[in-house]
Coordinates of C-alpha atoms and ligand atoms in Angstrom, one line a residue:
X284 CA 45.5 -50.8 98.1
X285 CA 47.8 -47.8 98.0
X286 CA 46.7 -44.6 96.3
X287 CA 48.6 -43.8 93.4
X288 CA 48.4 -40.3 92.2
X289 CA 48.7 -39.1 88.8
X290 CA 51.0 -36.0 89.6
X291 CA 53.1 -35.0 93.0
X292 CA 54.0 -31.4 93.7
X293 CA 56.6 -31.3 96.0
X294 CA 56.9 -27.6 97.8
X295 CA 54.5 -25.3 98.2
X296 CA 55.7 -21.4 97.2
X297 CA 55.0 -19.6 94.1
X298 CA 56.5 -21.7 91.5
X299 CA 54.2 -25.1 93.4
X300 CA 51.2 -22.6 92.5
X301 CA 52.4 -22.1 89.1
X302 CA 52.5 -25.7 88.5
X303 CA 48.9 -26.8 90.2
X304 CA 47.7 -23.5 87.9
X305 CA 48.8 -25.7 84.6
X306 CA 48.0 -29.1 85.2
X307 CA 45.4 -30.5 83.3
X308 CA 41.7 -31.0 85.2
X309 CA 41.0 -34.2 86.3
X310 CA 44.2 -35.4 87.4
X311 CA 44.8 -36.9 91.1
X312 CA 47.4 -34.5 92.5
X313 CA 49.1 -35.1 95.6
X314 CA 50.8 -32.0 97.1
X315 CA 54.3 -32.4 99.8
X316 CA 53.8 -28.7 101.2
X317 CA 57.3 -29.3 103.3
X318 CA 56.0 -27.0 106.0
X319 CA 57.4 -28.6 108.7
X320 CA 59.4 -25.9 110.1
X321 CA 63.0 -26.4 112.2
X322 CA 63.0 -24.4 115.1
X323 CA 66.5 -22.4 114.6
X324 CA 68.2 -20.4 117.1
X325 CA 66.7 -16.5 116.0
X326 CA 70.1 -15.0 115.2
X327 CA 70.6 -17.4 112.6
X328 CA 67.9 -16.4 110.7
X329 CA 68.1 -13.6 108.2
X330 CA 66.5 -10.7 110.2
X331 CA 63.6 -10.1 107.4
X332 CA 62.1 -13.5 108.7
X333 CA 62.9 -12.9 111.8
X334 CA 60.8 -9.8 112.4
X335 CA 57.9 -11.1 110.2
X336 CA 57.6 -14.1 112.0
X337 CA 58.2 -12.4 115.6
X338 CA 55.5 -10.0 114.1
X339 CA 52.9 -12.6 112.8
X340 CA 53.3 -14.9 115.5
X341 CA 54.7 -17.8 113.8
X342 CA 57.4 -19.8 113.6
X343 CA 60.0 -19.1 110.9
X344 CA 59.1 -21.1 107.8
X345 CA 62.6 -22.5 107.2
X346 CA 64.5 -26.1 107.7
X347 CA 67.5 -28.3 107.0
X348 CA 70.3 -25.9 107.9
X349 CA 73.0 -25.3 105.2
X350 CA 76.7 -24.4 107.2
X351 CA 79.2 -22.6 105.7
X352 CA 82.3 -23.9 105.4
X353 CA 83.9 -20.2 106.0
X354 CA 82.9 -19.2 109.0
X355 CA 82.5 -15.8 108.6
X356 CA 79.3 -16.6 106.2
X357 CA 75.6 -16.8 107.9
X358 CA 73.6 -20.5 107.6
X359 CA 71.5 -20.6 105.1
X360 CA 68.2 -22.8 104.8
X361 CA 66.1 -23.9 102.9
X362 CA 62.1 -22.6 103.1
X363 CA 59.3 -25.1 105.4
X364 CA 55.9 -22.9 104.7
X365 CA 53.1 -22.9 102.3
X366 CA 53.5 -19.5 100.6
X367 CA 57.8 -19.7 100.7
X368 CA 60.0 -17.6 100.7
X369 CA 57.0 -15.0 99.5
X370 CA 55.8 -14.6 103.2
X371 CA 59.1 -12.8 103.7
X372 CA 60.0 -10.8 100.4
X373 CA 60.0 -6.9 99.6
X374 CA 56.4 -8.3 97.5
X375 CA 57.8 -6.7 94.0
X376 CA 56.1 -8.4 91.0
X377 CA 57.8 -7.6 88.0
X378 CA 57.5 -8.5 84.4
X379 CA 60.7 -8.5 82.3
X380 CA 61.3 -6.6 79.3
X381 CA 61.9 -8.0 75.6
X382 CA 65.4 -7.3 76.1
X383 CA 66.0 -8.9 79.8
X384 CA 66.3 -13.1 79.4
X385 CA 62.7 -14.5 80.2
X386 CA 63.5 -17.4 78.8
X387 CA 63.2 -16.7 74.8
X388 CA 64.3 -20.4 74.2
X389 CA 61.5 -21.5 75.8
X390 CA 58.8 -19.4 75.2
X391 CA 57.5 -19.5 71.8
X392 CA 57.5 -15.4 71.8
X393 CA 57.5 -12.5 74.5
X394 CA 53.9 -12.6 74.1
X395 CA 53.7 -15.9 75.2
X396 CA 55.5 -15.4 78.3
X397 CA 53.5 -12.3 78.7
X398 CA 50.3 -14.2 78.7
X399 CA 51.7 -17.0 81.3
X400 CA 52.5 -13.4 83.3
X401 CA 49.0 -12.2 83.2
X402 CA 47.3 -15.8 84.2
X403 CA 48.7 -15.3 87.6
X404 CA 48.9 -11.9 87.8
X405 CA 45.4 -12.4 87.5
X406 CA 45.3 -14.6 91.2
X407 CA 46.8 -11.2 93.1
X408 CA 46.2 -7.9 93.5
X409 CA 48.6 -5.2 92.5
X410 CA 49.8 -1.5 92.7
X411 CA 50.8 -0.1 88.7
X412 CA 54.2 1.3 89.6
X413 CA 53.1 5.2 88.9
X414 CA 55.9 7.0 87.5
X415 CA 57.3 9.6 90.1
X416 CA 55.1 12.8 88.6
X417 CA 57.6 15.5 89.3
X418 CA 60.9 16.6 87.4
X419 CA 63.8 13.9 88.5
X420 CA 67.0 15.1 86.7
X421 CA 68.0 11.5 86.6
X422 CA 71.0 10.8 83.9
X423 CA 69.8 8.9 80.6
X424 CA 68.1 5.7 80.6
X425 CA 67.2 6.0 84.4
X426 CA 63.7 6.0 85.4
X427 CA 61.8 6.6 88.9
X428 CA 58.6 5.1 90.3
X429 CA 56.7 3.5 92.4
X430 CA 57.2 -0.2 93.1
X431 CA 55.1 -2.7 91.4
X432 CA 53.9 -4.4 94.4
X433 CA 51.8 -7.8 95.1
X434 CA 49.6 -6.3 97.8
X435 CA 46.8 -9.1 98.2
X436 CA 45.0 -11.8 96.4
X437 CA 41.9 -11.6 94.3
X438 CA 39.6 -12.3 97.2
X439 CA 41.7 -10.3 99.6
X440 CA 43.1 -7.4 98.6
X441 CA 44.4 -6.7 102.2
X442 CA 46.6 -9.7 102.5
X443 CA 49.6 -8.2 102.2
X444 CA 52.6 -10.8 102.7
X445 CA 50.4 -13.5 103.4
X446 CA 49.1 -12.9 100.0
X447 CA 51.3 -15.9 98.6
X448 CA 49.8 -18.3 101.2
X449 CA 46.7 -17.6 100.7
X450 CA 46.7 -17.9 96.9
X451 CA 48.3 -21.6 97.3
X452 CA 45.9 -22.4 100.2
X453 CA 42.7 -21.7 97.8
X454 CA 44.7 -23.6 95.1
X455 CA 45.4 -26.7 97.2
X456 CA 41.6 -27.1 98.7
X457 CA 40.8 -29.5 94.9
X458 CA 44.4 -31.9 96.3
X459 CA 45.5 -34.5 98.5
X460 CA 47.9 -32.1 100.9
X461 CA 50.5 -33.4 103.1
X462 CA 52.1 -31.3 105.5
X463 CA 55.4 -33.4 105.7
X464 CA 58.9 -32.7 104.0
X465 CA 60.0 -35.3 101.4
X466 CA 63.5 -36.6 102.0
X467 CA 64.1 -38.4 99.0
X468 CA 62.8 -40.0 95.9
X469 CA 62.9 -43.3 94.2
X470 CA 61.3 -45.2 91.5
X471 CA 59.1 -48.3 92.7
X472 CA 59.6 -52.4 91.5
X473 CA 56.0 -51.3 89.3
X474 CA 57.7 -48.4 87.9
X475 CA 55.9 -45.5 89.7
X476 CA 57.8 -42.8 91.8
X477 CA 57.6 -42.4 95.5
X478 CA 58.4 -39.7 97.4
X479 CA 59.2 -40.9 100.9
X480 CA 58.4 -38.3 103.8
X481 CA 60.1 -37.2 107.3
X482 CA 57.4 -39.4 109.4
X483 CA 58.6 -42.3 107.5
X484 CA 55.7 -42.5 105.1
X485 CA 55.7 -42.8 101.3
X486 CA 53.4 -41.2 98.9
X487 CA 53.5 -42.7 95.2
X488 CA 52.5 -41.2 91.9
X489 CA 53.2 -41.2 88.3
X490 CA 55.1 -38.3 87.8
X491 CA 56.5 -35.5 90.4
X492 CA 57.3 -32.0 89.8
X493 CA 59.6 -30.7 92.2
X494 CA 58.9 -27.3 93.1
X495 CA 60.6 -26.8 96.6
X496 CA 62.6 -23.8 96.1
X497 CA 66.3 -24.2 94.8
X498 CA 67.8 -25.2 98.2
X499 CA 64.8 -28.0 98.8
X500 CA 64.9 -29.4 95.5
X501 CA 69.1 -29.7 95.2
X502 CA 69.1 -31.4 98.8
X503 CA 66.1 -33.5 97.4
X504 CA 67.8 -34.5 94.4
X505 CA 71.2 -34.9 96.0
X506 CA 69.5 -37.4 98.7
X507 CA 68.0 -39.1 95.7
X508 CA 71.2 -40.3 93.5
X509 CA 74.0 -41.5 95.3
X510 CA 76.6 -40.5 92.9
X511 CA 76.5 -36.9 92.7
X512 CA 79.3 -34.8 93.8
X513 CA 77.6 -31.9 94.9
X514 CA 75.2 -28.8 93.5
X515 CA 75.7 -25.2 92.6
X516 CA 73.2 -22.8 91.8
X517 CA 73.4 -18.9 91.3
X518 CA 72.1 -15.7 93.4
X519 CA 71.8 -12.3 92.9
X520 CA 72.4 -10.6 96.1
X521 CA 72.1 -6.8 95.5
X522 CA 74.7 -4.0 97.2
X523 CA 73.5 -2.5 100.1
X524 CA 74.0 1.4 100.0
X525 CA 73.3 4.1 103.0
X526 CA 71.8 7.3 101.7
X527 CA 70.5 10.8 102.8
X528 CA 68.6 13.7 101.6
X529 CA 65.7 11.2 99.7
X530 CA 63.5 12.6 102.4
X531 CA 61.7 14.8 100.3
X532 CA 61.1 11.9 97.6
X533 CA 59.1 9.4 100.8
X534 CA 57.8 12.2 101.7
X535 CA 56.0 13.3 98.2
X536 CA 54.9 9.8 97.5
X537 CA 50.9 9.2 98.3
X538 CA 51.2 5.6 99.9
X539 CA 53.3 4.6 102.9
X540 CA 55.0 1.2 102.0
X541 CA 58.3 0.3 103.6
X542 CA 59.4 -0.4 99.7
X543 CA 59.4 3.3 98.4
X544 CA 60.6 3.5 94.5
X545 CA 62.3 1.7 91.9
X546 CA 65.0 3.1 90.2
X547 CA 66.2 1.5 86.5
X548 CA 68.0 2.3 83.9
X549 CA 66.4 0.5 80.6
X550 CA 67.8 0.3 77.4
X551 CA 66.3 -1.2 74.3
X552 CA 63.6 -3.1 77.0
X553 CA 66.5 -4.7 78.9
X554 CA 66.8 -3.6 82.7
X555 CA 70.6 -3.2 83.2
X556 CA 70.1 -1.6 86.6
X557 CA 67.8 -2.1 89.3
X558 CA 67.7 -0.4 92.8
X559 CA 65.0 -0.3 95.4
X560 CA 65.3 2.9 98.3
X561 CA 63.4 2.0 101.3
X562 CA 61.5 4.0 103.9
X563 CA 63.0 2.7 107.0
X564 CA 60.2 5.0 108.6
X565 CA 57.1 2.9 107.7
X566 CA 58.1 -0.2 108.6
X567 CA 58.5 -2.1 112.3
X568 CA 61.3 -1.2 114.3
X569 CA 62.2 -4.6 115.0
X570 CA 63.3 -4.7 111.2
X571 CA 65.0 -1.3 111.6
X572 CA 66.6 -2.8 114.4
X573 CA 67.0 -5.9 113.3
X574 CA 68.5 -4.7 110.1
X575 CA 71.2 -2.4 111.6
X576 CA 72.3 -4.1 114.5
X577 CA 70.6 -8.0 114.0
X578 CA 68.4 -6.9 117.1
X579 CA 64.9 -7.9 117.4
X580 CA 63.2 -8.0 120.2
X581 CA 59.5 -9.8 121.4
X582 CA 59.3 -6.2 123.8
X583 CA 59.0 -4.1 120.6
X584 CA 56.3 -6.5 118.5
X585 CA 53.8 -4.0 117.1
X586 CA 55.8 -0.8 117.4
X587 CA 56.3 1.2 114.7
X588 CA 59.7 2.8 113.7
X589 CA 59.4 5.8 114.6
X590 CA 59.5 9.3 111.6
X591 CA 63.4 10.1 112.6
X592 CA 64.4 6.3 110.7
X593 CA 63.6 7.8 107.2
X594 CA 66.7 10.4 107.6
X595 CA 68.7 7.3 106.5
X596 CA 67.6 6.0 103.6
X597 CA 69.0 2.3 102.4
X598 CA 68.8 1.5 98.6
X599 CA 69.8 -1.9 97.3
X600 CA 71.2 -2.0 94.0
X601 CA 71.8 -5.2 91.3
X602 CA 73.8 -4.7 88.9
X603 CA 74.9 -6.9 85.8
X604 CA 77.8 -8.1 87.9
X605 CA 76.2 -8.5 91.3
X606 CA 75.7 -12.2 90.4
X607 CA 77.0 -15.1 92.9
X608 CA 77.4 -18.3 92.9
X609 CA 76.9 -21.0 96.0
X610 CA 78.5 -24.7 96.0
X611 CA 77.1 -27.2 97.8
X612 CA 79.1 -30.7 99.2
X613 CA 77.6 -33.6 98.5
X614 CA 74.9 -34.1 101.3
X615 CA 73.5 -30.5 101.0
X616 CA 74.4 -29.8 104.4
X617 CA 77.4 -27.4 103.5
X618 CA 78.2 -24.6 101.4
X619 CA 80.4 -21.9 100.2
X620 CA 79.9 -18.9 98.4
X621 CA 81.8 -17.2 95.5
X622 CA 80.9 -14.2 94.2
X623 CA 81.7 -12.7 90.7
X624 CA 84.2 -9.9 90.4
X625 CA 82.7 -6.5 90.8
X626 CA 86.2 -4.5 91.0
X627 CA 84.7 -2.4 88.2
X628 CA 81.1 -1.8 88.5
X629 CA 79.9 0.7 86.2
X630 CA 76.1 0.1 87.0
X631 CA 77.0 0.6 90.7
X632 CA 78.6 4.1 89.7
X633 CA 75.7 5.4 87.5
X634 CA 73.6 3.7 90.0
X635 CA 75.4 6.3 92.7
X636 CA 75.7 9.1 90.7
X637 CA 71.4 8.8 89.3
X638 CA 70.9 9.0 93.4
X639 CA 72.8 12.3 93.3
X640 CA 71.1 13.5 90.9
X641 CA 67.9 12.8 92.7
X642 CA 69.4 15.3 95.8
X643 CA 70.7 12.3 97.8
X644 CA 74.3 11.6 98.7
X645 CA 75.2 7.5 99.3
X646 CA 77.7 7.4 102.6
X647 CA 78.7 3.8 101.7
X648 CA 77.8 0.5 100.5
X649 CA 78.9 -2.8 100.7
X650 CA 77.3 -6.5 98.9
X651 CA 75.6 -8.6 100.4
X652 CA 76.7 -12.2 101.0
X653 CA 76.3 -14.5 98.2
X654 CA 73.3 -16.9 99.7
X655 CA 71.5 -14.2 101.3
X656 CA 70.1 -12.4 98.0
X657 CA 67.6 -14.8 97.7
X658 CA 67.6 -14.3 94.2
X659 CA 68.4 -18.0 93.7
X660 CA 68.1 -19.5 90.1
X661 CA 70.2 -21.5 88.0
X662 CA 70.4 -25.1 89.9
X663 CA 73.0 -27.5 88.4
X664 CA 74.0 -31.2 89.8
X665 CA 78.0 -31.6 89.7
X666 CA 78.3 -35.8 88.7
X667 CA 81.0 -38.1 89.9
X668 CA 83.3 -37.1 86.8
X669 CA 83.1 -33.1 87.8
X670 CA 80.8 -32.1 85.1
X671 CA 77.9 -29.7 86.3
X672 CA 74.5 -30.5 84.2
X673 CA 71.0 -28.3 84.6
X674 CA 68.9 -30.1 87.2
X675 CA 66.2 -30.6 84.3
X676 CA 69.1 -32.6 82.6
X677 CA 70.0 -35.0 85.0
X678 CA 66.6 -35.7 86.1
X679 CA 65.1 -36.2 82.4
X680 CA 67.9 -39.2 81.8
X681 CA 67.6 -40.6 85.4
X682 CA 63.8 -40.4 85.4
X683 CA 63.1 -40.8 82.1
X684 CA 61.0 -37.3 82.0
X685 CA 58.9 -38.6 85.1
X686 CA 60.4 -36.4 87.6
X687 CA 61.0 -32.5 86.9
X688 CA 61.9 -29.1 88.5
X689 CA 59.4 -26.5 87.9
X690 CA 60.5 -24.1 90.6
X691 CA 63.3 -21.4 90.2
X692 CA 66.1 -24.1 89.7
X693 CA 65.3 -24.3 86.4
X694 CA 66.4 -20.5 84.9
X695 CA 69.6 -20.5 83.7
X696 CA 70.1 -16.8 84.3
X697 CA 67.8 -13.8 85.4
X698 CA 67.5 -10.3 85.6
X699 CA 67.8 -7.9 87.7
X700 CA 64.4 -7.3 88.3
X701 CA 62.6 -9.3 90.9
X702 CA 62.2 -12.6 89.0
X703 CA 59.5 -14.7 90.8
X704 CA 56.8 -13.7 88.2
X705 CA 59.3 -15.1 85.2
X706 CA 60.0 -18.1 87.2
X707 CA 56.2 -18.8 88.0
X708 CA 55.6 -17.6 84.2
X709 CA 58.0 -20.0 83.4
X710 CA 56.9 -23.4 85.5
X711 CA 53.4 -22.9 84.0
X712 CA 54.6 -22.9 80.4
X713 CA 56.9 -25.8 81.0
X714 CA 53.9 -27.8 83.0
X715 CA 51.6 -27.0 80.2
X716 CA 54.1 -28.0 77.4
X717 CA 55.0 -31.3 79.2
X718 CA 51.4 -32.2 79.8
X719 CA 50.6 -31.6 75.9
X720 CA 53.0 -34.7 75.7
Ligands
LIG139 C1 63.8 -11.1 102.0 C2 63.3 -11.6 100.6 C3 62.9 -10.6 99.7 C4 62.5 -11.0 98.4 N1 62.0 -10.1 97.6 C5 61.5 -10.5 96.4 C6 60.7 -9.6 95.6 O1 60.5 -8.4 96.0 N2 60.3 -10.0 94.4 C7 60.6 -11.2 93.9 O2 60.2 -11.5 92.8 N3 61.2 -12.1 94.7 C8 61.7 -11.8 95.9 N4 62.3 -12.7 96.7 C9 62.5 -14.1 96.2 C10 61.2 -14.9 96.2 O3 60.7 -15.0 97.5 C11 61.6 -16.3 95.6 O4 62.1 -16.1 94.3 C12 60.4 -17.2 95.5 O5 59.8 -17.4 96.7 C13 60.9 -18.6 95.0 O6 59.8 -19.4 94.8 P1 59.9 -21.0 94.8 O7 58.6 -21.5 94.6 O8 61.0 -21.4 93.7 O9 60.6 -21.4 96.2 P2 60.3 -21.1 97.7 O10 59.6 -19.8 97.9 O11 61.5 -21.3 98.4 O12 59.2 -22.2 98.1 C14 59.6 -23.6 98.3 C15 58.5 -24.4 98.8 O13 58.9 -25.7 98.9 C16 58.7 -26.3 100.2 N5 59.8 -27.2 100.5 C17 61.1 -27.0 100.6 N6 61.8 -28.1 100.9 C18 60.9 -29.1 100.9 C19 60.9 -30.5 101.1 N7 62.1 -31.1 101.4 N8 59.8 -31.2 101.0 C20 58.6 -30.6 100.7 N9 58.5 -29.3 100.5 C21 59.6 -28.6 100.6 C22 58.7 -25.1 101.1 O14 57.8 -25.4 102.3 C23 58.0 -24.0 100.3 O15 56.6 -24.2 100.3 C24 62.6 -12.4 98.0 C25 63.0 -13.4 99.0 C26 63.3 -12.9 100.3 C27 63.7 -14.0 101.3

């Protein structure tokens, strides 16, 4: 007789460990960890995955290649690891403020999203984002610090980017775990759900919660129903700016993290700027390398940059209109990117002029590609009459509430803080609320 779970996770990053965090005890869960990964040619590949995975030894944890349909635009991908897309990110875990959107219709109060915050929080280990001691100068409203950072798990403190992994490895010991990707989904004759996987198998439950990361759960879906048009969902890719004379700021800092400060301007609790500066001198050089001139080479694997790379220092910006939006065709296979017009970008300018102020002079900056922010949130399903409807929508009437999104997907907007903690914050509360029912 055929197993049939109670629940299917489908993906296995942070918003998959959100979801196994909330479900009631006692359930049979099945998890589709997707990490099956494609073996790209390496200058596809943004160069952040790249290096880590050159550095770590691995393959890089992406699949199903996404083209362009500009040329000029990089493939993108969606993510084929336990852990995600975490097991490449700058590791900033960030709470938003009462004023930023972290999702007041859908928590009953900030505190209750605070409390969904602090419940996996609680799984990790992490730096406090010490305010820079000294006199800064910096115009109103700014702020400088140190990064909030997710350095390691509970258990481990020294994971560093594997941290992710490991928290959703412990997780997944109490599951059924398949190491396959799911290719599409589809109700049974006895009314159950399958999910059928790449080797051809099925896995049935009663109710699936797709958590594959916004590019794995729109190709899922669009697999699924035959008469969608396409998908959209949003990114924030941040501007890339080229500074000097910040020296003195890596320098004063006690730790040695490639992520150096934060710099935000905050008014009434809402973040409307956000900027990262980087030490390009405590990092590897195959990122430095990799970075500047989409070199990385297995030669250099363990070397260090060396102190000379701090002299420039890079500080990526997101501002209110740093948003972007990426279309996909109808098999998931293509895409093309739009992003929002910045001609006037005030936050840029204050942004540029609060690094002046700090002794530093940006040379120039440009934005990065919409697609390769990463920042993805804000899925929608485009049906046969044009109409674009939340992926929580569509899949409520065509499911009947048996199959939802729980992974980033399902925030209509962010901001500009990092927003994986919100998004994990947020599957828990939803998983919790639709388990109550
Ligand atoms: C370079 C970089 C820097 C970043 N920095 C930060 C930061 O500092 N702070 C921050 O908050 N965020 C950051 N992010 C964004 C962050 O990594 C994502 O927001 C987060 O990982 C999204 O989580 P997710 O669970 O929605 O999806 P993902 O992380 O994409 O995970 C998706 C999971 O689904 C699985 N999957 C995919 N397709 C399938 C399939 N067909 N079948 C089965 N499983 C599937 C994958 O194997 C994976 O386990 C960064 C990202 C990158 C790449």
């Amino acid at each position: 007789m055929t197993t049939c779970f109670d629940v299917i996770v489908v993906g296995a990053g942070p918003c998959a460990l959100a979801t196994l965090s909330a479900l009631p005890a006692n359930l049979s869960v099945a998890i589709i960890t997707g990490s099956e990964p494609a073996l790209p040619s390496p200058s596809d590949v943004h160069p952040k995955i790249r290096v880590v995975s050159l550095e770590s030894g691995q393959h890089p944890g992406v699949a199903d290649r996404i083209e362009p349909t500009e040329g000029k635009h990089r493939t993108l991908y969606a993510t084929a690891i336990t852990g995600g897309l975490a097991n490449y990110w700058g590791q900033q875990f960030v709470r938003y403020g009462r004023g930023d959107p972290y999702g007041a219709d859908l928590f009953t109060n900030y505190q209750a999203y605070i409390d969904e915050c602090s419940t996996m929080e609680a799984l990790f280990c992490l730096t406090d984002g010490t305010p820079f001691p000294g006199p800064t100068h910096l115009p109103e409203g700014f702020i400088l610090h140190e990064p909030r950072l997710l350095n390691g798990t509970a258990d481990n403190a020294a994971a560093g980017l594997d941290a992710m992994r490991f928290a959703i490895d412990q997780a997944m010991k109490n599951y059924t775990c398949v190491a396959c990707r799911a290719t599409r989904l589809s109700r049974t004759e006895t009314g159950e759900w399958s999910v059928h996987l790449s080797d051809g198998s099925r896995v049935t439950g009663r109710k699936i919660w797709l958590a594959a990361g916004v590019i794995g759960t729109a190709q899922l879906v669009l697999n699924s129903i035959d008469t969608l048009r396409g998908a959209s969902f949003r990114d924030h890719a941040p501007y890339m700016a080229y500074a000097s004379g910040l020296r003195h700021l890596l320098r004063a800092r006690p730790g040695r993290h490639f992520n150096a400060y934060t710099l935000e301007r905050i008014e009434s609790s809402h973040c409307d700027v956000f900027a990262s500066i980087y030490d390009m001198g405590s990092t590897e050089l195959n990122l430095v390398l990799g970075s500047a001139i989409n070199l990385v080479s297995p030669f250099l694997r363990g070397v260090r940059s060396p102190s000379l790379a701090s002299r420039l220092q890079p500080v990526q910006i997101w501002t209110m209109r740093s948003f972007s939006r990426i279309v996909l065709d109808a098999t998931g296979t293509r895409y093309s990117s739009h992003l929002d017009d910045a001609s006037t970008d005030d936050g840029l300018c204050q942004t540029i002029a609060a690094v002046s102020s700090l002794g530093g002079k940006v040379w120039r900056h440009n934005r990065t590609p919409g697609g390769l922010g990463f920042h993805y949130h804000n899925l929608r399903m485009t049906l046969d009459d044009g109409r674009d409807i939340p992926v929580n929508t569509l899949l409520r009437r065509w499911s009947d509430g048996h199959v939802l999104c729980s992974d980033a997907s399902i925030l209509p907007t962010i901001g500009l803080r990092p927003h994986t903690l919100t998004a994990m914050a947020t599957a828990r509360y939803l998983v919790k609320k639709q388990s109550e029912q």
